mmCIF file of C-alpha atoms in Angstrom:
data_model
loop_
_atom_site.group_PDB
_atom_site.id
_atom_site.type_symbol
_atom_site.label_atom_id
_atom_site.label_comp_id
_atom_site.label_asym_id
_atom_site.label_seq_id
_atom_site.Cartn_x
_atom_site.Cartn_y
_atom_site.Cartn_z
ATOM 1 C CA UNK A 24 0.000 0.000 0.000
ATOM 2 C CA UNK A 25 1.365 3.355 -1.152
ATOM 3 C CA UNK A 26 2.166 5.829 1.534
ATOM 4 C CA UNK A 27 0.255 8.923 0.481
ATOM 5 C CA UNK A 28 1.913 11.060 3.087
ATOM 6 C CA UNK A 29 5.289 10.748 1.386
ATOM 7 C CA UNK A 30 6.840 14.154 0.395
ATOM 8 C CA UNK A 31 7.183 14.402 -3.350
ATOM 9 C CA UNK A 32 10.684 14.221 -4.608
ATOM 10 C CA UNK A 33 11.871 17.328 -6.775
ATOM 11 C CA UNK A 34 14.467 16.874 -9.470
ATOM 12 C CA UNK A 35 17.336 19.401 -9.368
ATOM 13 C CA UNK A 36 17.210 21.882 -12.369
ATOM 14 C CA UNK A 37 20.309 21.755 -14.652
ATOM 15 C CA UNK A 38 22.111 25.180 -15.219
ATOM 16 C CA UNK A 39 22.872 26.024 -18.874
ATOM 17 C CA UNK A 40 26.290 27.506 -19.857
ATOM 18 C CA UNK A 41 24.754 30.625 -21.364
ATOM 19 C CA UNK A 42 23.205 31.367 -18.022
ATOM 20 C CA UNK A 43 26.655 31.766 -16.564
ATOM 21 C CA UNK A 44 27.591 35.510 -16.338
ATOM 22 C CA UNK A 45 31.195 34.825 -17.201
ATOM 23 C CA UNK A 46 30.143 33.054 -20.381
ATOM 24 C CA UNK A 47 28.050 36.037 -21.417
ATOM 25 C CA UNK A 48 30.974 38.406 -20.990
ATOM 26 C CA UNK A 49 33.200 36.195 -23.151
ATOM 27 C CA UNK A 50 30.611 36.043 -25.913
ATOM 28 C CA UNK A 51 30.238 39.859 -25.910
ATOM 29 C CA UNK A 52 34.002 40.307 -26.052
ATOM 30 C CA UNK A 53 34.278 37.948 -29.001
ATOM 31 C CA UNK A 54 31.531 39.882 -30.851
ATOM 32 C CA UNK A 55 33.312 43.195 -30.312
ATOM 33 C CA UNK A 56 36.592 41.728 -31.583
ATOM 34 C CA UNK A 57 34.854 40.380 -34.652
ATOM 35 C CA UNK A 58 33.353 43.798 -35.467
ATOM 36 C CA UNK A 59 36.759 45.453 -35.065
ATOM 37 C CA UNK A 60 38.391 42.909 -37.374
ATOM 38 C CA UNK A 61 35.730 43.433 -40.017
ATOM 39 C CA UNK A 62 36.147 47.234 -39.869
ATOM 40 C CA UNK A 63 39.924 47.010 -40.098
ATOM 41 C CA UNK A 64 39.651 44.756 -43.117
ATOM 42 C CA UNK A 65 37.309 47.110 -44.957
ATOM 43 C CA UNK A 66 39.521 50.097 -44.185
ATOM 44 C CA UNK A 67 42.568 48.373 -45.618
ATOM 45 C CA UNK A 68 40.707 47.843 -48.899
ATOM 46 C CA UNK A 69 39.987 51.582 -49.373
ATOM 47 C CA UNK A 70 42.700 53.808 -51.010
ATOM 48 C CA UNK A 71 44.516 56.196 -48.739
ATOM 49 C CA UNK A 72 43.546 59.819 -49.388
ATOM 50 C CA UNK A 73 46.086 62.569 -48.958
ATOM 51 C CA UNK A 74 44.361 65.773 -47.800
ATOM 52 C CA UNK A 75 46.526 67.771 -50.210
ATOM 53 C CA UNK A 76 45.411 65.618 -53.131
ATOM 54 C CA UNK A 77 41.779 65.961 -52.121
ATOM 55 C CA UNK A 78 42.063 69.734 -52.281
ATOM 56 C CA UNK A 79 43.562 69.768 -55.770
ATOM 57 C CA UNK A 80 41.452 66.910 -57.176
ATOM 58 C CA UNK A 81 43.592 65.925 -60.173
ATOM 59 C CA UNK A 82 47.111 66.669 -58.990
ATOM 60 C CA UNK A 83 49.717 64.201 -60.248
ATOM 61 C CA UNK A 84 52.413 63.110 -57.743
ATOM 62 C CA UNK A 85 55.972 63.931 -58.749
ATOM 63 C CA UNK A 86 56.977 60.236 -58.487
ATOM 64 C CA UNK A 87 54.118 59.158 -60.737
ATOM 65 C CA UNK A 88 56.196 56.333 -62.239
ATOM 66 C CA UNK A 89 56.884 54.754 -58.854
ATOM 67 C CA UNK A 90 53.539 55.509 -57.188
ATOM 68 C CA UNK A 91 51.471 52.526 -56.079
ATOM 69 C CA UNK A 92 48.698 51.615 -58.509
ATOM 70 C CA UNK A 93 45.222 52.850 -57.692
ATOM 71 C CA UNK A 94 43.051 50.028 -56.366
ATOM 72 C CA UNK A 95 40.076 48.852 -58.388
ATOM 73 C CA UNK A 96 37.649 50.162 -59.354
ATOM 74 C CA UNK A 97 39.341 53.041 -61.242
ATOM 75 C CA UNK A 98 38.493 56.503 -59.838
ATOM 76 C CA UNK A 99 36.010 58.441 -61.936
ATOM 77 C CA UNK A 100 37.546 61.659 -63.310
ATOM 78 C CA UNK A 101 35.192 64.510 -62.593
ATOM 79 C CA UNK A 102 35.349 68.283 -62.305
ATOM 80 C CA UNK A 103 32.767 68.190 -59.516
ATOM 81 C CA UNK A 104 34.311 69.448 -56.256
ATOM 82 C CA UNK A 105 34.790 66.646 -53.738
ATOM 83 C CA UNK A 106 32.810 68.464 -51.090
ATOM 84 C CA UNK A 107 29.670 68.406 -53.263
ATOM 85 C CA UNK A 108 30.012 64.955 -54.869
ATOM 86 C CA UNK A 109 28.263 61.901 -53.396
ATOM 87 C CA UNK A 110 30.458 60.477 -50.678
ATOM 88 C CA UNK A 111 33.094 58.139 -52.088
ATOM 89 C CA UNK A 112 32.089 58.649 -55.719
ATOM 90 C CA UNK A 113 34.922 61.097 -56.407
ATOM 91 C CA UNK A 114 37.317 58.315 -55.435
ATOM 92 C CA UNK A 115 35.620 55.575 -57.443
ATOM 93 C CA UNK A 116 33.449 54.017 -54.776
ATOM 94 C CA UNK A 117 29.680 53.852 -54.726
ATOM 95 C CA UNK A 118 29.142 53.476 -58.474
ATOM 96 C CA UNK A 119 30.558 55.218 -61.497
ATOM 97 C CA UNK A 120 27.093 56.348 -62.542
ATOM 98 C CA UNK A 121 26.799 58.752 -59.614
ATOM 99 C CA UNK A 122 28.831 61.372 -61.481
ATOM 100 C CA UNK A 123 28.864 61.728 -65.291
ATOM 101 C CA UNK A 124 32.041 60.629 -67.029
ATOM 102 C CA UNK A 125 34.378 63.464 -68.042
ATOM 103 C CA UNK A 126 36.754 62.775 -70.905
ATOM 104 C CA UNK A 127 40.399 63.044 -69.948
ATOM 105 C CA UNK A 128 42.148 65.807 -71.956
ATOM 106 C CA UNK A 129 44.844 64.693 -74.348
ATOM 107 C CA UNK A 130 48.019 66.583 -73.362
ATOM 108 C CA UNK A 131 49.340 66.308 -76.916
ATOM 109 C CA UNK A 132 46.250 68.080 -78.279
ATOM 110 C CA UNK A 133 46.720 71.142 -76.043
ATOM 111 C CA UNK A 134 49.085 73.671 -77.671
ATOM 112 C CA UNK A 135 51.784 75.147 -75.496
ATOM 113 C CA UNK A 136 51.157 78.890 -75.043
ATOM 114 C CA UNK A 137 53.825 80.990 -76.742
ATOM 115 C CA UNK A 138 55.079 84.178 -75.052
ATOM 116 C CA UNK A 139 53.644 87.335 -76.596
ATOM 117 C CA UNK A 140 55.677 90.300 -77.759
ATOM 118 C CA UNK A 141 54.524 92.283 -74.747
ATOM 119 C CA UNK A 142 55.900 89.641 -72.403
ATOM 120 C CA UNK A 143 59.181 89.332 -74.223
ATOM 121 C CA UNK A 144 59.675 93.089 -74.581
ATOM 122 C CA UNK A 145 62.714 94.487 -72.879
ATOM 123 C CA UNK A 146 62.251 96.799 -69.902
ATOM 124 C CA UNK A 147 63.478 99.705 -72.072
ATOM 125 C CA UNK A 148 60.675 99.402 -74.613
ATOM 126 C CA UNK A 149 58.060 98.540 -72.003
ATOM 127 C CA UNK A 150 58.486 101.770 -70.036
ATOM 128 C CA UNK A 151 56.190 104.673 -70.883
ATOM 129 C CA UNK A 152 58.381 107.664 -71.643
ATOM 130 C CA UNK A 153 57.189 111.183 -70.920
ATOM 131 C CA UNK A 154 58.426 114.674 -70.235
ATOM 132 C CA UNK A 155 61.106 114.470 -67.547
ATOM 133 C CA UNK A 156 62.160 110.898 -68.369
ATOM 134 C CA UNK A 157 65.861 110.218 -68.867
ATOM 135 C CA UNK A 158 67.971 107.251 -69.871
ATOM 136 C CA UNK A 159 69.140 105.133 -72.768
ATOM 137 C CA UNK A 160 65.562 104.334 -73.805
ATOM 138 C CA UNK A 161 64.868 108.066 -74.184
ATOM 139 C CA UNK A 162 67.995 108.406 -76.323
ATOM 140 C CA UNK A 163 66.814 105.508 -78.494
ATOM 141 C CA UNK A 164 63.427 107.227 -78.847
ATOM 142 C CA UNK A 165 65.056 110.506 -79.854
ATOM 143 C CA UNK A 166 67.300 108.820 -82.416
ATOM 144 C CA UNK A 167 64.253 107.257 -84.079
ATOM 145 C CA UNK A 168 62.403 110.607 -84.097
ATOM 146 C CA UNK A 169 65.442 112.330 -85.615
ATOM 147 C CA UNK A 170 65.729 109.692 -88.327
ATOM 148 C CA UNK A 171 62.068 110.182 -89.279
ATOM 149 C CA UNK A 172 62.406 113.966 -89.347
ATOM 150 C CA UNK A 173 60.318 114.823 -86.291
ATOM 151 C CA UNK A 174 63.129 116.056 -84.033
ATOM 152 C CA UNK A 175 65.942 118.479 -84.881
ATOM 153 C CA UNK A 176 67.719 118.342 -81.508
ATOM 154 C CA UNK A 177 70.522 115.998 -80.516
ATOM 155 C CA UNK A 178 69.676 112.686 -78.878
ATOM 156 C CA UNK A 179 70.802 113.502 -75.323
ATOM 157 C CA UNK A 180 68.646 111.008 -73.425
ATOM 158 C CA UNK A 181 66.582 113.734 -71.755
ATOM 159 C CA UNK A 182 62.843 113.952 -72.571
ATOM 160 C CA UNK A 183 62.229 117.710 -72.795
ATOM 161 C CA UNK A 184 59.752 120.037 -74.515
ATOM 162 C CA UNK A 185 61.110 119.482 -78.013
ATOM 163 C CA UNK A 186 61.049 115.712 -77.635
ATOM 164 C CA UNK A 187 57.476 115.913 -76.375
ATOM 165 C CA UNK A 188 56.455 118.042 -79.376
ATOM 166 C CA UNK A 189 58.183 115.579 -81.698
ATOM 167 C CA UNK A 190 56.307 112.666 -80.129
ATOM 168 C CA UNK A 191 52.997 114.534 -80.442
ATOM 169 C CA UNK A 192 53.656 115.281 -84.104
ATOM 170 C CA UNK A 193 54.677 111.661 -84.768
ATOM 171 C CA UNK A 194 51.480 110.430 -83.119
ATOM 172 C CA UNK A 195 49.301 112.889 -85.058
ATOM 173 C CA UNK A 196 50.814 111.934 -88.415
ATOM 174 C CA UNK A 197 50.528 108.222 -87.703
ATOM 175 C CA UNK A 198 46.955 108.219 -86.421
ATOM 176 C CA UNK A 199 47.713 107.706 -82.728
ATOM 177 C CA UNK A 200 46.303 109.646 -79.802
ATOM 178 C CA UNK A 201 48.505 112.770 -79.751
ATOM 179 C CA UNK A 202 49.122 112.974 -76.010
ATOM 180 C CA UNK A 203 52.925 113.268 -76.008
ATOM 181 C CA UNK A 204 53.352 110.049 -74.013
ATOM 182 C CA UNK A 205 55.583 107.473 -75.687
ATOM 183 C CA UNK A 206 53.827 104.330 -74.489
ATOM 184 C CA UNK A 207 53.961 100.782 -75.832
ATOM 185 C CA UNK A 208 51.915 101.472 -78.986
ATOM 186 C CA UNK A 209 53.839 104.623 -79.894
ATOM 187 C CA UNK A 210 57.222 102.957 -79.422
ATOM 188 C CA UNK A 211 56.188 99.794 -81.228
ATOM 189 C CA UNK A 212 55.163 101.791 -84.318
ATOM 190 C CA UNK A 213 58.168 104.097 -84.090
ATOM 191 C CA UNK A 214 60.602 101.156 -84.163
ATOM 192 C CA UNK A 215 58.609 99.006 -86.590
ATOM 193 C CA UNK A 216 59.977 100.494 -89.792
ATOM 194 C CA UNK A 217 56.411 101.079 -91.003
ATOM 195 C CA UNK A 218 55.820 104.530 -89.496
ATOM 196 C CA UNK A 219 55.197 107.598 -91.647
ATOM 197 C CA UNK A 220 58.004 110.134 -91.610
ATOM 198 C CA UNK A 221 57.471 113.857 -91.127
ATOM 199 C CA UNK A 222 57.927 114.319 -94.882
ATOM 200 C CA UNK A 223 55.046 111.899 -95.492
ATOM 201 C CA UNK A 224 52.619 113.838 -93.293
ATOM 202 C CA UNK A 225 49.285 114.714 -94.928
ATOM 203 C CA UNK A 226 49.274 118.267 -96.322
ATOM 204 C CA UNK A 227 47.946 120.923 -93.988
ATOM 205 C CA UNK A 228 44.466 122.225 -94.698
ATOM 206 C CA UNK A 229 45.140 125.971 -94.659
ATOM 207 C CA UNK A 230 41.407 126.683 -94.932
ATOM 208 C CA UNK A 231 40.373 124.628 -91.913
ATOM 209 C CA UNK A 232 37.457 126.390 -90.234
ATOM 210 C CA UNK A 233 37.559 126.553 -86.447
ATOM 211 C CA UNK A 234 34.975 128.430 -84.401
ATOM 212 C CA UNK A 235 32.316 127.780 -81.768
ATOM 213 C CA UNK A 236 30.361 125.605 -84.183
ATOM 214 C CA UNK A 237 33.346 123.825 -85.744
ATOM 215 C CA UNK A 238 35.515 122.533 -82.933
ATOM 216 C CA UNK A 239 38.759 120.601 -82.758
ATOM 217 C CA UNK A 240 39.241 117.427 -80.736
ATOM 218 C CA UNK A 241 41.483 117.678 -77.698
ATOM 219 C CA UNK A 242 43.944 115.322 -79.416
ATOM 220 C CA UNK A 243 44.100 117.348 -82.653
ATOM 221 C CA UNK A 244 47.671 118.233 -83.523
ATOM 222 C CA UNK A 245 49.034 120.072 -86.597
ATOM 223 C CA UNK A 246 51.420 117.895 -88.577
ATOM 224 C CA UNK A 247 54.191 120.390 -89.437
ATOM 225 C CA UNK A 248 55.050 122.580 -86.481
ATOM 226 C CA UNK A 249 58.375 124.373 -86.153
ATOM 227 C CA UNK A 250 59.852 126.680 -83.552
ATOM 228 C CA UNK A 251 59.413 130.224 -84.874
ATOM 229 C CA UNK A 252 62.876 131.250 -83.665
ATOM 230 C CA UNK A 253 64.445 128.526 -85.790
ATOM 231 C CA UNK A 254 62.992 130.096 -88.979
ATOM 232 C CA UNK A 255 62.815 133.861 -88.393
ATOM 233 C CA UNK A 256 65.820 135.838 -87.214
ATOM 234 C CA UNK A 257 65.591 137.714 -83.937
ATOM 235 C CA UNK A 258 66.573 140.862 -85.904
ATOM 236 C CA UNK A 259 63.215 140.595 -87.682
ATOM 237 C CA UNK A 260 60.916 139.287 -84.970
ATOM 238 C CA UNK A 261 60.879 139.016 -81.212
ATOM 239 C CA UNK A 262 59.083 135.948 -79.860
ATOM 240 C CA UNK A 263 57.567 136.816 -76.480
ATOM 241 C CA UNK A 264 57.679 133.233 -75.231
ATOM 242 C CA UNK A 265 60.740 131.316 -76.384
ATOM 243 C CA UNK A 266 59.933 127.978 -77.985
ATOM 244 C CA UNK A 267 56.610 129.117 -79.462
ATOM 245 C CA UNK A 268 55.691 127.011 -82.483
ATOM 246 C CA UNK A 269 53.543 127.374 -85.577
ATOM 247 C CA UNK A 270 52.993 125.750 -88.947
ATOM 248 C CA UNK A 271 56.169 125.754 -91.050
ATOM 249 C CA UNK A 272 54.574 127.268 -94.195
ATOM 250 C CA UNK A 273 52.815 129.951 -92.157
ATOM 251 C CA UNK A 274 56.020 130.840 -90.303
ATOM 252 C CA UNK A 275 57.941 131.192 -93.550
ATOM 253 C CA UNK A 276 55.218 133.491 -94.942
ATOM 254 C CA UNK A 277 55.274 135.490 -91.700
ATOM 255 C CA UNK A 278 59.010 136.026 -92.013
ATOM 256 C CA UNK A 279 58.693 137.248 -95.623
ATOM 257 C CA UNK A 280 55.899 139.621 -94.624
ATOM 258 C CA UNK A 281 57.777 141.187 -91.722
ATOM 259 C CA UNK A 282 60.966 141.548 -93.745
ATOM 260 C CA UNK A 283 58.943 143.454 -96.344
ATOM 261 C CA UNK A 284 57.536 145.665 -93.592
ATOM 262 C CA UNK A 285 61.021 146.413 -92.311
ATOM 263 C CA UNK A 286 62.066 147.385 -95.833
ATOM 264 C CA UNK A 287 59.184 149.862 -95.752
ATOM 265 C CA UNK A 288 60.532 151.270 -92.487
ATOM 266 C CA UNK A 289 58.126 149.477 -90.160
ATOM 267 C CA UNK A 290 59.856 147.309 -87.547
ATOM 268 C CA UNK A 291 59.752 146.380 -83.849
ATOM 269 C CA UNK A 292 57.625 143.265 -84.342
ATOM 270 C CA UNK A 293 56.626 140.713 -81.732
ATOM 271 C CA UNK A 294 54.635 137.478 -81.738
ATOM 272 C CA UNK A 295 52.816 137.117 -78.439
ATOM 273 C CA UNK A 296 51.143 133.792 -79.266
ATOM 274 C CA UNK A 297 50.947 131.215 -82.040
ATOM 275 C CA UNK A 298 50.286 127.497 -81.636
ATOM 276 C CA UNK A 299 48.424 126.576 -78.455
ATOM 277 C CA UNK A 300 47.270 123.058 -77.730
ATOM 278 C CA UNK A 301 43.867 122.140 -76.324
ATOM 279 C CA UNK A 302 45.190 121.915 -72.759
ATOM 280 C CA UNK A 303 46.922 125.304 -73.044
ATOM 281 C CA UNK A 304 43.684 126.916 -74.209
ATOM 282 C CA UNK A 305 41.764 125.337 -71.359
ATOM 283 C CA UNK A 306 44.332 126.730 -68.926
ATOM 284 C CA UNK A 307 43.704 130.243 -70.281
ATOM 285 C CA UNK A 308 39.983 129.753 -69.712
ATOM 286 C CA UNK A 309 40.535 128.521 -66.154
ATOM 287 C CA UNK A 310 42.869 131.423 -65.346
ATOM 288 C CA UNK A 311 40.342 133.961 -66.638
ATOM 289 C CA UNK A 312 37.508 132.416 -64.624
ATOM 290 C CA UNK A 313 39.669 132.519 -61.490
ATOM 291 C CA UNK A 314 40.460 136.200 -62.080
ATOM 292 C CA UNK A 315 36.795 137.133 -62.536
ATOM 293 C CA UNK A 316 35.927 135.184 -59.398
ATOM 294 C CA UNK A 317 38.615 136.946 -57.391
ATOM 295 C CA UNK A 318 37.558 140.404 -58.542
ATOM 296 C CA UNK A 319 33.839 139.623 -58.226
ATOM 297 C CA UNK A 320 33.314 137.304 -55.222
ATOM 298 C CA UNK A 321 29.520 137.412 -55.582
ATOM 299 C CA UNK A 322 29.615 136.089 -59.163
ATOM 300 C CA UNK A 323 28.729 132.470 -59.823
ATOM 301 C CA UNK A 324 31.108 130.211 -61.747
ATOM 302 C CA UNK A 325 28.669 130.263 -64.662
ATOM 303 C CA UNK A 326 28.742 134.067 -64.807
ATOM 304 C CA UNK A 327 32.549 134.116 -64.620
ATOM 305 C CA UNK A 328 32.692 131.573 -67.446
ATOM 306 C CA UNK A 329 30.256 133.581 -69.555
ATOM 307 C CA UNK A 330 32.380 136.705 -69.106
ATOM 308 C CA UNK A 331 35.514 134.759 -69.966
ATOM 309 C CA UNK A 332 34.057 133.496 -73.232
ATOM 310 C CA UNK A 333 33.604 137.090 -74.406
ATOM 311 C CA UNK A 334 37.355 137.374 -74.913
ATOM 312 C CA UNK A 335 38.818 133.875 -74.510
ATOM 313 C CA UNK A 336 37.823 131.087 -76.875
ATOM 314 C CA UNK A 337 36.671 127.834 -75.265
ATOM 315 C CA UNK A 338 39.145 124.980 -75.637
ATOM 316 C CA UNK A 339 38.675 123.331 -79.015
ATOM 317 C CA UNK A 340 37.307 126.497 -80.664
ATOM 318 C CA UNK A 341 40.564 128.450 -80.952
ATOM 319 C CA UNK A 342 42.403 128.831 -84.250
ATOM 320 C CA UNK A 343 45.653 128.795 -82.314
ATOM 321 C CA UNK A 344 45.293 125.021 -82.030
ATOM 322 C CA UNK A 345 45.806 124.777 -85.829
ATOM 323 C CA UNK A 346 49.220 126.447 -85.716
ATOM 324 C CA UNK A 347 48.042 128.869 -88.441
ATOM 325 C CA UNK A 348 47.148 131.851 -86.226
ATOM 326 C CA UNK A 349 49.483 134.542 -84.856
ATOM 327 C CA UNK A 350 48.931 137.298 -82.331
ATOM 328 C CA UNK A 351 51.266 140.006 -83.703
ATOM 329 C CA UNK A 352 51.974 142.922 -81.385
ATOM 330 C CA UNK A 353 54.405 145.711 -80.607
ATOM 331 C CA UNK A 354 56.316 145.192 -77.337
ATOM 332 C CA UNK A 355 54.927 147.337 -74.538
ATOM 333 C CA UNK A 356 52.399 149.128 -76.749
ATOM 334 C CA UNK A 357 48.692 148.627 -77.445
ATOM 335 C CA UNK A 358 48.638 147.317 -81.014
ATOM 336 C CA UNK A 359 45.466 148.945 -82.338
ATOM 337 C CA UNK A 360 46.220 152.258 -84.060
ATOM 338 C CA UNK A 361 49.979 151.703 -84.418
ATOM 339 C CA UNK A 362 51.876 151.971 -87.701
ATOM 340 C CA UNK A 363 52.514 148.248 -87.475
ATOM 341 C CA UNK A 364 48.781 147.514 -87.274
ATOM 342 C CA UNK A 365 47.955 149.745 -90.217
ATOM 343 C CA UNK A 366 50.687 148.277 -92.413
ATOM 344 C CA UNK A 367 49.624 144.676 -91.729
ATOM 345 C CA UNK A 368 45.931 145.350 -92.325
ATOM 346 C CA UNK A 369 46.822 146.816 -95.681
ATOM 347 C CA UNK A 370 49.409 144.269 -96.895
ATOM 348 C CA UNK A 371 48.894 140.980 -95.028
ATOM 349 C CA UNK A 372 46.757 139.412 -97.778
ATOM 350 C CA UNK A 373 49.729 139.692 -100.161
ATOM 351 C CA UNK A 374 51.492 137.062 -98.044
ATOM 352 C CA UNK A 375 48.517 134.771 -97.446
ATOM 353 C CA UNK A 376 47.174 136.281 -94.197
ATOM 354 C CA UNK A 377 43.814 137.799 -93.245
ATOM 355 C CA UNK A 378 42.619 139.794 -90.249
ATOM 356 C CA UNK A 379 40.518 136.996 -88.828
ATOM 357 C CA UNK A 380 38.178 138.871 -86.459
ATOM 358 C CA UNK A 381 36.828 142.276 -87.437
ATOM 359 C CA UNK A 382 34.121 144.366 -85.821
ATOM 360 C CA UNK A 383 31.769 144.204 -88.818
ATOM 361 C CA UNK A 384 31.906 140.372 -88.917
ATOM 362 C CA UNK A 385 31.386 139.690 -85.199
ATOM 363 C CA UNK A 386 27.906 138.272 -85.706
ATOM 364 C CA UNK A 387 29.305 135.717 -88.160
ATOM 365 C CA UNK A 388 32.606 134.767 -86.533
ATOM 366 C CA UNK A 389 31.210 134.739 -82.991
ATOM 367 C CA UNK A 390 34.257 136.572 -81.626
ATOM 368 C CA UNK A 391 34.967 140.208 -80.751
ATOM 369 C CA UNK A 392 37.262 142.180 -83.027
ATOM 370 C CA UNK A 393 40.983 141.504 -82.577
ATOM 371 C CA UNK A 394 43.192 143.740 -84.687
ATOM 372 C CA UNK A 395 46.285 141.709 -83.720
ATOM 373 C CA UNK A 396 44.972 138.247 -84.670
ATOM 374 C CA UNK A 397 46.189 137.141 -88.116
ATOM 375 C CA UNK A 398 45.330 133.854 -89.771
ATOM 376 C CA UNK A 399 47.245 132.195 -92.600
ATOM 377 C CA UNK A 400 44.938 130.864 -95.352
ATOM 378 C CA UNK A 401 47.229 130.970 -98.396
ATOM 379 C CA UNK A 402 47.791 133.744 -100.920
ATOM 380 C CA UNK A 403 44.977 132.757 -103.307
ATOM 381 C CA UNK A 404 42.272 132.512 -100.623
ATOM 382 C CA UNK A 405 43.488 135.676 -98.892
ATOM 383 C CA UNK A 406 43.224 137.626 -102.139
ATOM 384 C CA UNK A 407 39.636 136.466 -102.767
ATOM 385 C CA UNK A 408 38.552 137.124 -99.182
ATOM 386 C CA UNK A 409 40.058 140.620 -99.206
ATOM 387 C CA UNK A 410 38.580 141.549 -102.593
ATOM 388 C CA UNK A 411 35.093 140.467 -101.503
ATOM 389 C CA UNK A 412 35.376 141.542 -97.874
ATOM 390 C CA UNK A 413 34.601 138.025 -96.699
ATOM 391 C CA UNK A 414 35.545 136.438 -93.436
ATOM 392 C CA UNK A 415 36.636 132.809 -93.474
ATOM 393 C CA UNK A 416 33.132 131.543 -92.639
ATOM 394 C CA UNK A 417 31.757 133.363 -95.684
ATOM 395 C CA UNK A 418 34.575 132.172 -97.937
ATOM 396 C CA UNK A 419 34.047 128.509 -96.966
ATOM 397 C CA UNK A 420 30.306 128.794 -97.528
ATOM 398 C CA UNK A 421 30.414 130.695 -100.823
ATOM 399 C CA UNK A 422 33.192 128.544 -102.277
ATOM 400 C CA UNK A 423 31.323 125.380 -101.301
ATOM 401 C CA UNK A 424 34.177 124.030 -99.191
#
């Protein structure tokens, strides 16, 4: 008979290894080591990237022949900056289709740039020469100007007034901006062997009309200027400002006219002004405005300018810029009413001159009468104008010029 009061017997539960804490720690450690090994392996497969190469994208190492080959797949050549490209694509990873293929330039097809003349020019020819410059390059410039007939002085290597005038004349004859600065273009043409000489200059238009309606450009320059003192003896004519220039033909005619006057017993001649450039004329205007302003503090600049233009021609409207006009005076004496004034008004047309501004023609010429202002137009034109009592404006109109 079974004893029902017997305590049931319990079997002892078996402990599994994974339940052991130590075992769990070992398993976790092994997993971490496995992850590390996998990461190290993947890193070793990727190409090493030099930060300097990344910045310059397609730089080629100096030891290109000995450099280690790039691992497959081949990097995709692309102009896309690395910072904006899909990660890894600029180095060939992640698919070549992420960035469009860019054809690699053929070095042989790219011509090697050749140095230009400007780059190979010597420092002497590259320097802009101007008034005040000195040196061997200035001497070379002067020698070329002398050879072409623009300069009569010696080549002393010093860029003075005469050299500046010669440069201006050279530029005017050869179609360059007549600014007196011997820059790269001026020197290149001067030394080229293709420049026009002074003898080849276009003939002067002795009937050129200059007034308030027919102006000259600031770069206009007569093509045949000479220093008056080099043509007319000081026994015949005093030049108030030494170095004053005028057109060669006009100066020669002036000398013949004054010699004839001296033969008639009329001497003591002076030229107060002849050729004046655009800048010189503008300076006269500015000086006059300043004087009016000083003497009349309440006047506006506009009023001072208006008063100035009653007696001083605006720059670009003066005949003096042509080199054909002369202000003939008597030293220390008001010219109007003198024997010199009367003789010239009677005989000047015989030598190709006219009294340019008279009182009766003021409404046509636009300028007040100036008994001392004589303009060379040539003997034939002067004779016609005098016979018909025409001013130059009338002559040009009636002759259809």
